[in-house]
XYZ file of C-alpha atoms in Angstrom:
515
model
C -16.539 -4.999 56.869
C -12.952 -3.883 55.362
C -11.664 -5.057 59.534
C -13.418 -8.851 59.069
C -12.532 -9.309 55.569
C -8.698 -8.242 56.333
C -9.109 -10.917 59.142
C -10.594 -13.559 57.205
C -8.567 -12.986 54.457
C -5.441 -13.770 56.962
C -6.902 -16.566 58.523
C -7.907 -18.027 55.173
C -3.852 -18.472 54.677
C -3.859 -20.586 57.507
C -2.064 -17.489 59.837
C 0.299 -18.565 57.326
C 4.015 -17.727 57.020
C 3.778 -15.830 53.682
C 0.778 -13.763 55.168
C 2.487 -13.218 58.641
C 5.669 -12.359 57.508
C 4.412 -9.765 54.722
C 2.337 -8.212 57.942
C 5.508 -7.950 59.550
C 7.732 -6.479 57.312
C 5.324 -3.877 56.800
C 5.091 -3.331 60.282
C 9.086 -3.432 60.417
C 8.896 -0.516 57.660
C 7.314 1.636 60.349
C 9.492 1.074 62.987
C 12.542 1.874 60.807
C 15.497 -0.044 62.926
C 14.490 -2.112 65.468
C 16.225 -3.369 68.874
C 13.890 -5.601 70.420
C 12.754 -5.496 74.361
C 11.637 -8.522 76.087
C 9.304 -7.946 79.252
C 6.352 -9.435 80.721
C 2.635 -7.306 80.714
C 1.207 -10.298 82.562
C 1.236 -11.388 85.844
C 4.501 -13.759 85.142
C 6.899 -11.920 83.738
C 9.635 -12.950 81.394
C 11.705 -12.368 78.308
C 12.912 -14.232 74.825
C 16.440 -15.462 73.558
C 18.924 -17.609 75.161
C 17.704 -16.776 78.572
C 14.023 -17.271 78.294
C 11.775 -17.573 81.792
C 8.897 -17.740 79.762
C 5.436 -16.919 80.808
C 4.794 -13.562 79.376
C 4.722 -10.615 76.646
C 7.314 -10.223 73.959
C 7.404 -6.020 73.335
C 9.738 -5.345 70.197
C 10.128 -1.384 70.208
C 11.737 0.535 68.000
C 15.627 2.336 68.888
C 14.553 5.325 70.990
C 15.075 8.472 68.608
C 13.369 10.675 70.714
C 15.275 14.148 72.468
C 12.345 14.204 75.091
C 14.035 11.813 77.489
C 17.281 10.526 78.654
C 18.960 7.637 77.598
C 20.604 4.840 79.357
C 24.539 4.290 77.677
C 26.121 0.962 77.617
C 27.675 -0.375 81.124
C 29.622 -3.229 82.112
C 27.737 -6.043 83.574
C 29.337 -5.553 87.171
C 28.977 -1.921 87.199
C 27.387 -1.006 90.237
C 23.719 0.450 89.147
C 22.389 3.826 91.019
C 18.838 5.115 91.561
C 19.361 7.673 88.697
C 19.991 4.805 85.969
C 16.984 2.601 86.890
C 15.155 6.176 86.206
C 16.910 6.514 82.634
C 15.987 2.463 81.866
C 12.338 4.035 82.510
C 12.813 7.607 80.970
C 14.335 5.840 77.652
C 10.343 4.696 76.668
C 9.500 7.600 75.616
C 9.317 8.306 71.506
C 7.495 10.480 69.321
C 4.014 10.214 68.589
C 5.033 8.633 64.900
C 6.427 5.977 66.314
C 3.843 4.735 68.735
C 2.652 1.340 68.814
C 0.046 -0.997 69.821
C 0.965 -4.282 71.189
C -1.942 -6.489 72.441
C -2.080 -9.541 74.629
C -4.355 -12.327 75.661
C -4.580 -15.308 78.021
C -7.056 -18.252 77.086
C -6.878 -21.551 79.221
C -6.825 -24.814 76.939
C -9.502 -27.467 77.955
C -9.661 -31.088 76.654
C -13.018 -31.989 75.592
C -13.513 -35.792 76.574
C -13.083 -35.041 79.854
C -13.531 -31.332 80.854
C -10.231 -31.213 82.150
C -7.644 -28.402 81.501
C -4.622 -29.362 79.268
C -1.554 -30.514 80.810
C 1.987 -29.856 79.898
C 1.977 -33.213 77.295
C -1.266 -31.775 75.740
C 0.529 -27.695 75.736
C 3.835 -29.400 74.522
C 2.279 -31.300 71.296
C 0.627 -28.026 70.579
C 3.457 -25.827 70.514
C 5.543 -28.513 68.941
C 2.688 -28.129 66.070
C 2.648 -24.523 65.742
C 6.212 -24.272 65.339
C 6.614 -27.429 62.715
C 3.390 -26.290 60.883
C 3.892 -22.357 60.921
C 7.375 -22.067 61.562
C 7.528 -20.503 64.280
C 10.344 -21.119 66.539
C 10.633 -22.675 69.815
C 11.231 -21.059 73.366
C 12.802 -23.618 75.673
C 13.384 -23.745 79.114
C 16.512 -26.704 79.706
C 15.076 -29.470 77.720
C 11.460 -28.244 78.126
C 9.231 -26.292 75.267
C 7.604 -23.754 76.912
C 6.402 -21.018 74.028
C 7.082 -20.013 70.586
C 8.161 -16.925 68.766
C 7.574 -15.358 65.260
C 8.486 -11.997 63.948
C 7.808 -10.064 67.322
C 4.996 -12.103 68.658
C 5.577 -14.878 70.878
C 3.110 -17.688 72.359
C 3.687 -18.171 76.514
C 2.619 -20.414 79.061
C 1.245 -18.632 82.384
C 1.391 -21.273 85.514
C -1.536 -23.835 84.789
C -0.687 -23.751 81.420
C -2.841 -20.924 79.881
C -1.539 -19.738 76.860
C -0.923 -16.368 76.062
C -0.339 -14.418 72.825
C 1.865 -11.368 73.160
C 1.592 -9.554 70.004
C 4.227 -7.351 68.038
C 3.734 -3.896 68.280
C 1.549 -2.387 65.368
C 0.676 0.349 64.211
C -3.074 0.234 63.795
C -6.103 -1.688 65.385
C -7.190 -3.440 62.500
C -3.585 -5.254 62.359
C -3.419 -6.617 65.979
C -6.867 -7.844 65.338
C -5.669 -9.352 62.147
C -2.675 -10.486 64.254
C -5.330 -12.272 66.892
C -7.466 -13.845 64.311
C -4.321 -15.433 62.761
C -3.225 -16.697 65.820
C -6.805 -18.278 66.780
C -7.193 -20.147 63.402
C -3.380 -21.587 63.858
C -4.079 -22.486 67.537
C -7.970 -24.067 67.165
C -6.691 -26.014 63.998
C -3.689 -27.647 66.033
C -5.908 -27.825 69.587
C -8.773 -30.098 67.475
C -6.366 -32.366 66.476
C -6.213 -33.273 70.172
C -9.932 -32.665 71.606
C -8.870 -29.296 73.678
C -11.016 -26.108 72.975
C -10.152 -22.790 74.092
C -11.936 -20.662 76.503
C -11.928 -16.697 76.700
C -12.917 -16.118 80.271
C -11.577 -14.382 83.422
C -11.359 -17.257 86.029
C -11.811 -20.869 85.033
C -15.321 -22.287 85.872
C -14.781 -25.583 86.707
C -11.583 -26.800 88.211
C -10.420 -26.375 91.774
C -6.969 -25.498 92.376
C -5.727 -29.156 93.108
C -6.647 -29.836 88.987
C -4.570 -27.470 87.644
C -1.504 -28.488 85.697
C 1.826 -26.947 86.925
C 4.174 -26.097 84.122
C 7.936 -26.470 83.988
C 9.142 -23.408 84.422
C 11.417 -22.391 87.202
C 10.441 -18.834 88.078
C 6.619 -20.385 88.876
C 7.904 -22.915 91.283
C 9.604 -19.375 93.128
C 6.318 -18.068 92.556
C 4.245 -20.192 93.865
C 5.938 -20.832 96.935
C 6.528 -17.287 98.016
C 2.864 -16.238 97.309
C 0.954 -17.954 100.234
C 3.399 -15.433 102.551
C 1.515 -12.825 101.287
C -2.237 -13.596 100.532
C -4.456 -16.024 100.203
C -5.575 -15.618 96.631
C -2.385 -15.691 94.827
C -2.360 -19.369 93.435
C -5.841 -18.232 92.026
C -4.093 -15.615 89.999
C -1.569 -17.783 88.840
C -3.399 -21.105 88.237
C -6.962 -19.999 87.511
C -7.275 -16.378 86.192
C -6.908 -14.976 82.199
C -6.779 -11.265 80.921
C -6.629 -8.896 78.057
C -3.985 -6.100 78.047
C -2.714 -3.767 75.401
C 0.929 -1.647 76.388
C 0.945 1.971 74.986
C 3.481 4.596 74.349
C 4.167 7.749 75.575
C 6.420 10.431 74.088
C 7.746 12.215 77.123
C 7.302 11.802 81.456
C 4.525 14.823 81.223
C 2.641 12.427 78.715
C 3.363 9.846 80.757
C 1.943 11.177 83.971
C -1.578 12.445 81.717
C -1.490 8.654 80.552
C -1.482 7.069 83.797
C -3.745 8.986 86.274
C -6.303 8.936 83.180
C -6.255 5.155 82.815
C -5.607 4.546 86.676
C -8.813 6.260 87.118
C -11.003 4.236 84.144
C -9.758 0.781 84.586
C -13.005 0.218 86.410
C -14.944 1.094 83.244
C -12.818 -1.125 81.648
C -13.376 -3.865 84.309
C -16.939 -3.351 84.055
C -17.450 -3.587 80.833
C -14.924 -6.477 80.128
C -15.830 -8.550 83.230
C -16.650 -12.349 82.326
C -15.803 -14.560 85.386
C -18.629 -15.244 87.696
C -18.507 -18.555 87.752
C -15.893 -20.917 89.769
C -15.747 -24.434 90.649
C -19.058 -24.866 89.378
C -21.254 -22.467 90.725
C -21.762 -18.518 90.645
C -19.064 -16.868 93.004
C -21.075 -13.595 93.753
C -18.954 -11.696 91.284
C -19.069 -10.128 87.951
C -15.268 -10.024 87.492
C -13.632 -12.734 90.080
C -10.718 -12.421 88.401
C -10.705 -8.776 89.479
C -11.648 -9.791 93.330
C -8.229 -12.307 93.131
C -5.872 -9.568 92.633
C -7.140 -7.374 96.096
C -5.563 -10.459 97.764
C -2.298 -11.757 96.167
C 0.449 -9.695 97.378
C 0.054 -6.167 98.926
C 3.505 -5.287 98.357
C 3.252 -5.817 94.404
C -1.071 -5.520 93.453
C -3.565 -3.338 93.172
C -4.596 0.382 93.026
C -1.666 3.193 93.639
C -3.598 6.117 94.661
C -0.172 7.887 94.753
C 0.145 8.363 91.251
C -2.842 11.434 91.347
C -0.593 12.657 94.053
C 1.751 15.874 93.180
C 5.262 14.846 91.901
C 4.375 11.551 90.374
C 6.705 10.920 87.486
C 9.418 8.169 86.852
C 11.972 8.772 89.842
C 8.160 7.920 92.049
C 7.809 5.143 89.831
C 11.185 3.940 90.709
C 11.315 4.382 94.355
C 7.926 2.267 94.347
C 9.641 -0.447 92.332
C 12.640 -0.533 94.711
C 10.131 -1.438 97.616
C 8.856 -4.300 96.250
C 10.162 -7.705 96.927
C 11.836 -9.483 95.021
C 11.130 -13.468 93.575
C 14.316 -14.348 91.746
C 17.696 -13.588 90.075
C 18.830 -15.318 86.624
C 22.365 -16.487 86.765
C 24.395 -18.924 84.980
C 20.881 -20.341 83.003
C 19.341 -20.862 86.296
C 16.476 -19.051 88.513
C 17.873 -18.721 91.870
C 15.233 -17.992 94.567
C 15.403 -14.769 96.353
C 12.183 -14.178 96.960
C 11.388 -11.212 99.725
C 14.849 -9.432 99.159
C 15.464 -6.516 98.589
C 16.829 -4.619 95.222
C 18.257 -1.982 96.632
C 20.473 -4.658 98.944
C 20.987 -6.420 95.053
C 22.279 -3.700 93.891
C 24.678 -2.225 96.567
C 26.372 -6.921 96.584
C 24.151 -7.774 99.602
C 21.948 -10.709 98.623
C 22.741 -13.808 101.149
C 21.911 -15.877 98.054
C 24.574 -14.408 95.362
C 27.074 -12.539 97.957
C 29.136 -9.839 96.099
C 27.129 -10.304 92.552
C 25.827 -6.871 92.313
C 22.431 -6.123 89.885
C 22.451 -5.306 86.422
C 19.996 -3.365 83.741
C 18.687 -7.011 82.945
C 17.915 -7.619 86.531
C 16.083 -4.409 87.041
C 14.011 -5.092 83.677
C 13.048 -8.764 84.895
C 12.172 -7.137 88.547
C 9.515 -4.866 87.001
C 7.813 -7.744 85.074
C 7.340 -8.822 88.869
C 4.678 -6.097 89.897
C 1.345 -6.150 89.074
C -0.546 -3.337 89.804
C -3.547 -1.956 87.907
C -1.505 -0.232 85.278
C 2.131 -0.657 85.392
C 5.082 1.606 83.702
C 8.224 -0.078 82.189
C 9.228 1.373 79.092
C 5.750 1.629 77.846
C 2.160 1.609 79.725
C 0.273 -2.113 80.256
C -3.876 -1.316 80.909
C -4.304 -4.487 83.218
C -8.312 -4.533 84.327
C -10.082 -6.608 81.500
C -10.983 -10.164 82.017
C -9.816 -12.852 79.345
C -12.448 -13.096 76.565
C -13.634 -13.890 72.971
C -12.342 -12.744 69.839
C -14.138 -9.355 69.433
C -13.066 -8.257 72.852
C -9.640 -9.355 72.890
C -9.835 -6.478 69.864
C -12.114 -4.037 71.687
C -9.743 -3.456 74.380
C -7.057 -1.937 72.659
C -9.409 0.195 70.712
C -10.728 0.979 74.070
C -7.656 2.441 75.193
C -5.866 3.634 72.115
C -8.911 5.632 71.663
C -8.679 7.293 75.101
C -5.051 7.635 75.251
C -3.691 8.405 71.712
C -5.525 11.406 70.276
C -4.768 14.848 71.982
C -8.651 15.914 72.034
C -9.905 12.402 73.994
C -6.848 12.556 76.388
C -7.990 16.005 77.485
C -11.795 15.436 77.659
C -11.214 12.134 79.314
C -8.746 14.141 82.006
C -11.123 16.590 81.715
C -13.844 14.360 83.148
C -12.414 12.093 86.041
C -10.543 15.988 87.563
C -13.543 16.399 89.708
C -13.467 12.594 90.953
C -12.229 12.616 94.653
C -9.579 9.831 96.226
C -12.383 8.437 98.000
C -14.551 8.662 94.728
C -11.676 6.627 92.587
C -11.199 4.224 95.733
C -14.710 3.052 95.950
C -14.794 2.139 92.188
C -12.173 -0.043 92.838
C -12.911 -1.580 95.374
C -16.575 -2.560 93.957
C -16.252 -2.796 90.749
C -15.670 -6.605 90.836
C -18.656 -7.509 92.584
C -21.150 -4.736 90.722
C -19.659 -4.195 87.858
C -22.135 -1.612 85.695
C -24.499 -1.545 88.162
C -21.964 0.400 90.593
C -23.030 3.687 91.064
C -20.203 5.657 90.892
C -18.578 9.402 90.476
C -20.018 10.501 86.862
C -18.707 14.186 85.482
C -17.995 17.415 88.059
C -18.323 14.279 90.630
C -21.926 13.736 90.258
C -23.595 10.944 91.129
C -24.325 8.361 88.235
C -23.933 4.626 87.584
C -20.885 2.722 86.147
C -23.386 2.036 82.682
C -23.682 5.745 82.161
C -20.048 6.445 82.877
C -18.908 3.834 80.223
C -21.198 5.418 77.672
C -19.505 8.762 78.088
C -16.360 7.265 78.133
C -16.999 5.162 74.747
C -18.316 8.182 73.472
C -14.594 9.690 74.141
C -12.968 6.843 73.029
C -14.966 6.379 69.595
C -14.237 10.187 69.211
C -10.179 9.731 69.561
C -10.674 6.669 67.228
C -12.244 8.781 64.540
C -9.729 11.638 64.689
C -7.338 9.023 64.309
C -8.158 8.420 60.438
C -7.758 4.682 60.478
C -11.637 3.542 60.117
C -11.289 2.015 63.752
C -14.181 2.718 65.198
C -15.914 -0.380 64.662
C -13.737 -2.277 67.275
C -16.134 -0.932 69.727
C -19.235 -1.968 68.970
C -19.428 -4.501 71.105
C -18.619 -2.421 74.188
C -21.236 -0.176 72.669
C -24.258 -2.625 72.948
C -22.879 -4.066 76.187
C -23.160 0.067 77.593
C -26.146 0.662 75.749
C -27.958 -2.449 77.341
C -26.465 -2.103 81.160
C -25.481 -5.897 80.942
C -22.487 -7.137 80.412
C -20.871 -10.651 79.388
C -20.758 -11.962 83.328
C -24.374 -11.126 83.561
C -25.300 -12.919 80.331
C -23.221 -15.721 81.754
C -24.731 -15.893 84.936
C -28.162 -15.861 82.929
C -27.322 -18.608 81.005
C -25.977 -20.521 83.981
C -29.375 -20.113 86.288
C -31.996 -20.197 83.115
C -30.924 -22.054 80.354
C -28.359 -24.417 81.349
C -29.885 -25.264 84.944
C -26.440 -24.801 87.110
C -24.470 -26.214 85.285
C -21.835 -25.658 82.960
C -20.956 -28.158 80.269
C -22.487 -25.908 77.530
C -19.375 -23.328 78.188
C -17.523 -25.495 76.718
C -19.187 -26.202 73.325
């Protein structure tokens, strides 16, 4: 009750700027000084300030103070980078336990009502024009183009097709990023009814092919979306037609780090499973649970998907690095432009050798905009991004976070949650990912000491972990997941109720989704 009524209370005062800002001075209080960091935990990537590309998370953290890690030292721009200072960007995340954060983000595509179509850039421009002249909040523009909105740490984003995306500040505690979401909803919904558009929290959009989709003006997507048909078929489907959930977390040292990672490496399909929601597209069921899931095994091999190396021996950040350095690249920012580099290599960046910008040699900026360009299941930066959950409705864009921050932030959980994946084999962890998607809690799967179960008793005992961290953690949080309770407790989960719905109720089709 105290959770709703906090979020009521906030959305009551319109998200408003007295409310907002008082939530973010407190939070500023916690994080003593602040220098802010700009990177992406979507599949776009980006940053704030003069050179904005847009499309992405906004991550303020607070000055490192902790002695468990290096630190990177100030460089000139042309300084020639080496492998040991892209581990040191990396290394500089962690920060004691005090000073961890939450930051929480969410994708939701925009629809206009008369006509079922998705919003295009006029519709997304009059609405962030609104939210910045009626909740001062200021505009992110790209040349003479609005293309998001920032306010004390949060910003609003456009992916591709013109979902929108919240990236929220980091915060202390669960009930104020879900505070932070409700505000955020009431300010959007009021502005987006002034125009007929409604919002929809789901994983893939139901209705529109990718020839409907609106293309936004952003530079770095055109890059995007030429390079991505070179490397799978599904990519445009990622960009255009999928939505998620994420939270990033902290870690106070590359031992905590490594815990952090295989643990939630190995879960994400418990977290897929309980948060898929897209099993409908163009119209019809797509034989999925979590299609938005299915999309990423075919976008980009080089960049996607599961990295079964991480449970290997000698995973840390220098692994982490060398991984990073393999990837392609997509693009360099020079000189306010993106220029196109897409399938190059950072290594030959940083050693002068890109045909594109001969002799310009990479800088920390470039390596920070490079990671925002791989997506796999979890990914490290300065911080950790959980990256299975399908887009969603208000009380799961909250339940995810308390998913994880349960799990991951209380000493006892981490080690009974380590404690029971140990036993799970490479091909036990491979199979859940590769079928989670299509069976979601239905999956049987590797349950504790590797016996057989099915994916709805496995999320049980990993709620059950999870609610335990949460309660340890002294901030009456618990409640957050009570809707991934009764979607464990009854085996079926929100694609199943869809599909229900779709077959039953509304006959095939899908005009009620929207209403």
């Amino acid at each position: 009750k105290k959770v709703l009524q906090n979020g009521r209370k906030a959305a009551r005062r319109g998200g408003g700027k007295k409310s907002l800002a008082v939530r973010r001075r407190s939070a500023r209080r916690g994080l003593g000084c602040v220098s802010v960091m700009v990177a992406s935990s979507s599949c776009h990537g980006g940053r704030l300030g003069l050179r904005t590309g847009g499309g992405g998370g906004v991550r303020g953290r607070p000055a490192p103070r902790s002695t468990h890690c290096a630190r990177v030292s100030a460089r000139p721009e042309q300084q020639v980078l080496k492998r040991a200072d892209l581990v040191e960007y990396i290394s500089q995340g962690c920060r004691p336990k005090e000073e961890w954060r939450i930051g929480t983000e969410h994708e939701k595509f925009a629809f206009r009502l008369h006509d079922r179509k998705r919003a295009d850039y006029a519709d997304i421009q009059h609405m962030l024009n609104k939210l910045c002249a009626d909740f001062s909040w200021a505009p992110i523009m790209e040349r003479e183009n609005i293309i998001g909105a920032k306010l004390d740490g949060q910003s609003v984003t456009l992916e591709p097709g013109g979902q929108l995306e919240l990236s929220g500040a980091p915060l202390r505690t669960l009930t104020e990023t879900c505070a932070e979401t409700q505000s955020h909803l009431h300010q959007m919904k009021t502005i987006a009814a002034e125009k007929g558009i409604v919002f929809l929290g789901l994983g893939f959009d139901p209705t529109s092919t990718f020839e409907e989709c609106p293309m936004m003006p952003k530079a770095r997507y055109d890059i995007m979306k030429a390079y991505m048909p070179t490397r799978g078929t599904l990519g445009h489907d990622m960009m255009f037609r999928s939505c998620t959930i994420q939270v990033n977390l902290d870690y106070s040292s590359e031992p905590d780090m490594v815990r952090k990672a295989r643990v939630s490496l190995a879960l994400q399909p418990v977290a897929t499973a309980l948060f898929a929601n897209s099993p409908i597209k163009e119209g019809k069921l797509n034989g999925y649970q979590s299609y938005r899931r299915r999309v990423w095994d075919d976008v980009d091999p080089d960049r996607c998907g599961y990295l079964p190396w991480i449970f290997e021996d000698g995973f840390g950040f220098e692994k982490y690095v060398d991984y990073a350095l393999t990837v392609p690249m997509y693009f360099v920012y020079r000189n306010g432009r993106y220029v196109d580099v897409a399938g190059q290599s950072f290594g030959d960046f940083m050693k002068g050798n890109l045909s594109a910008l001969p002799g310009e040699v990479a800088t920390m900026q470039d390596w920070e905009d490079h990671l925002t360009t791989i997506f796999p299941e979890i990914r490290l930066k300065r911080f950790l991004e959980m990256r299975g959950a399908d887009g969603g409705p208000w009380n799961m864009i909250c339940a995810l976070p308390a998913f994880w921050v349960g799990l991951l932030y209380d000493d006892q959980a981490l080690q009974e949650a380590e404690d029971l994946v140990s036993s799970w084999t490479a091909m036990d962890r491979l199979h859940m990912q590769e079928n989670v998607a299509r069976d979601g809690l239905k999956m049987e799967c590797a349950g504790r000491a590797g016996e057989r179960t099915t994916m709805q008793e496995l999320a049980k005992e990993v709620l059950r972990i999870s609610e335990g961290g949460l309660r340890r953690r002294g901030e009456d949080e618990e409640g957050f997941l009570e809707k991934l309770h009764a979607i464990a407790d009854k085996g079926t989960n929100q694609a199943e109720e869809l599909e229900s719905k779709f077959t039953k109720l509304w006959r095939g089709g899908v005009d009620p989704i929207f209403v």
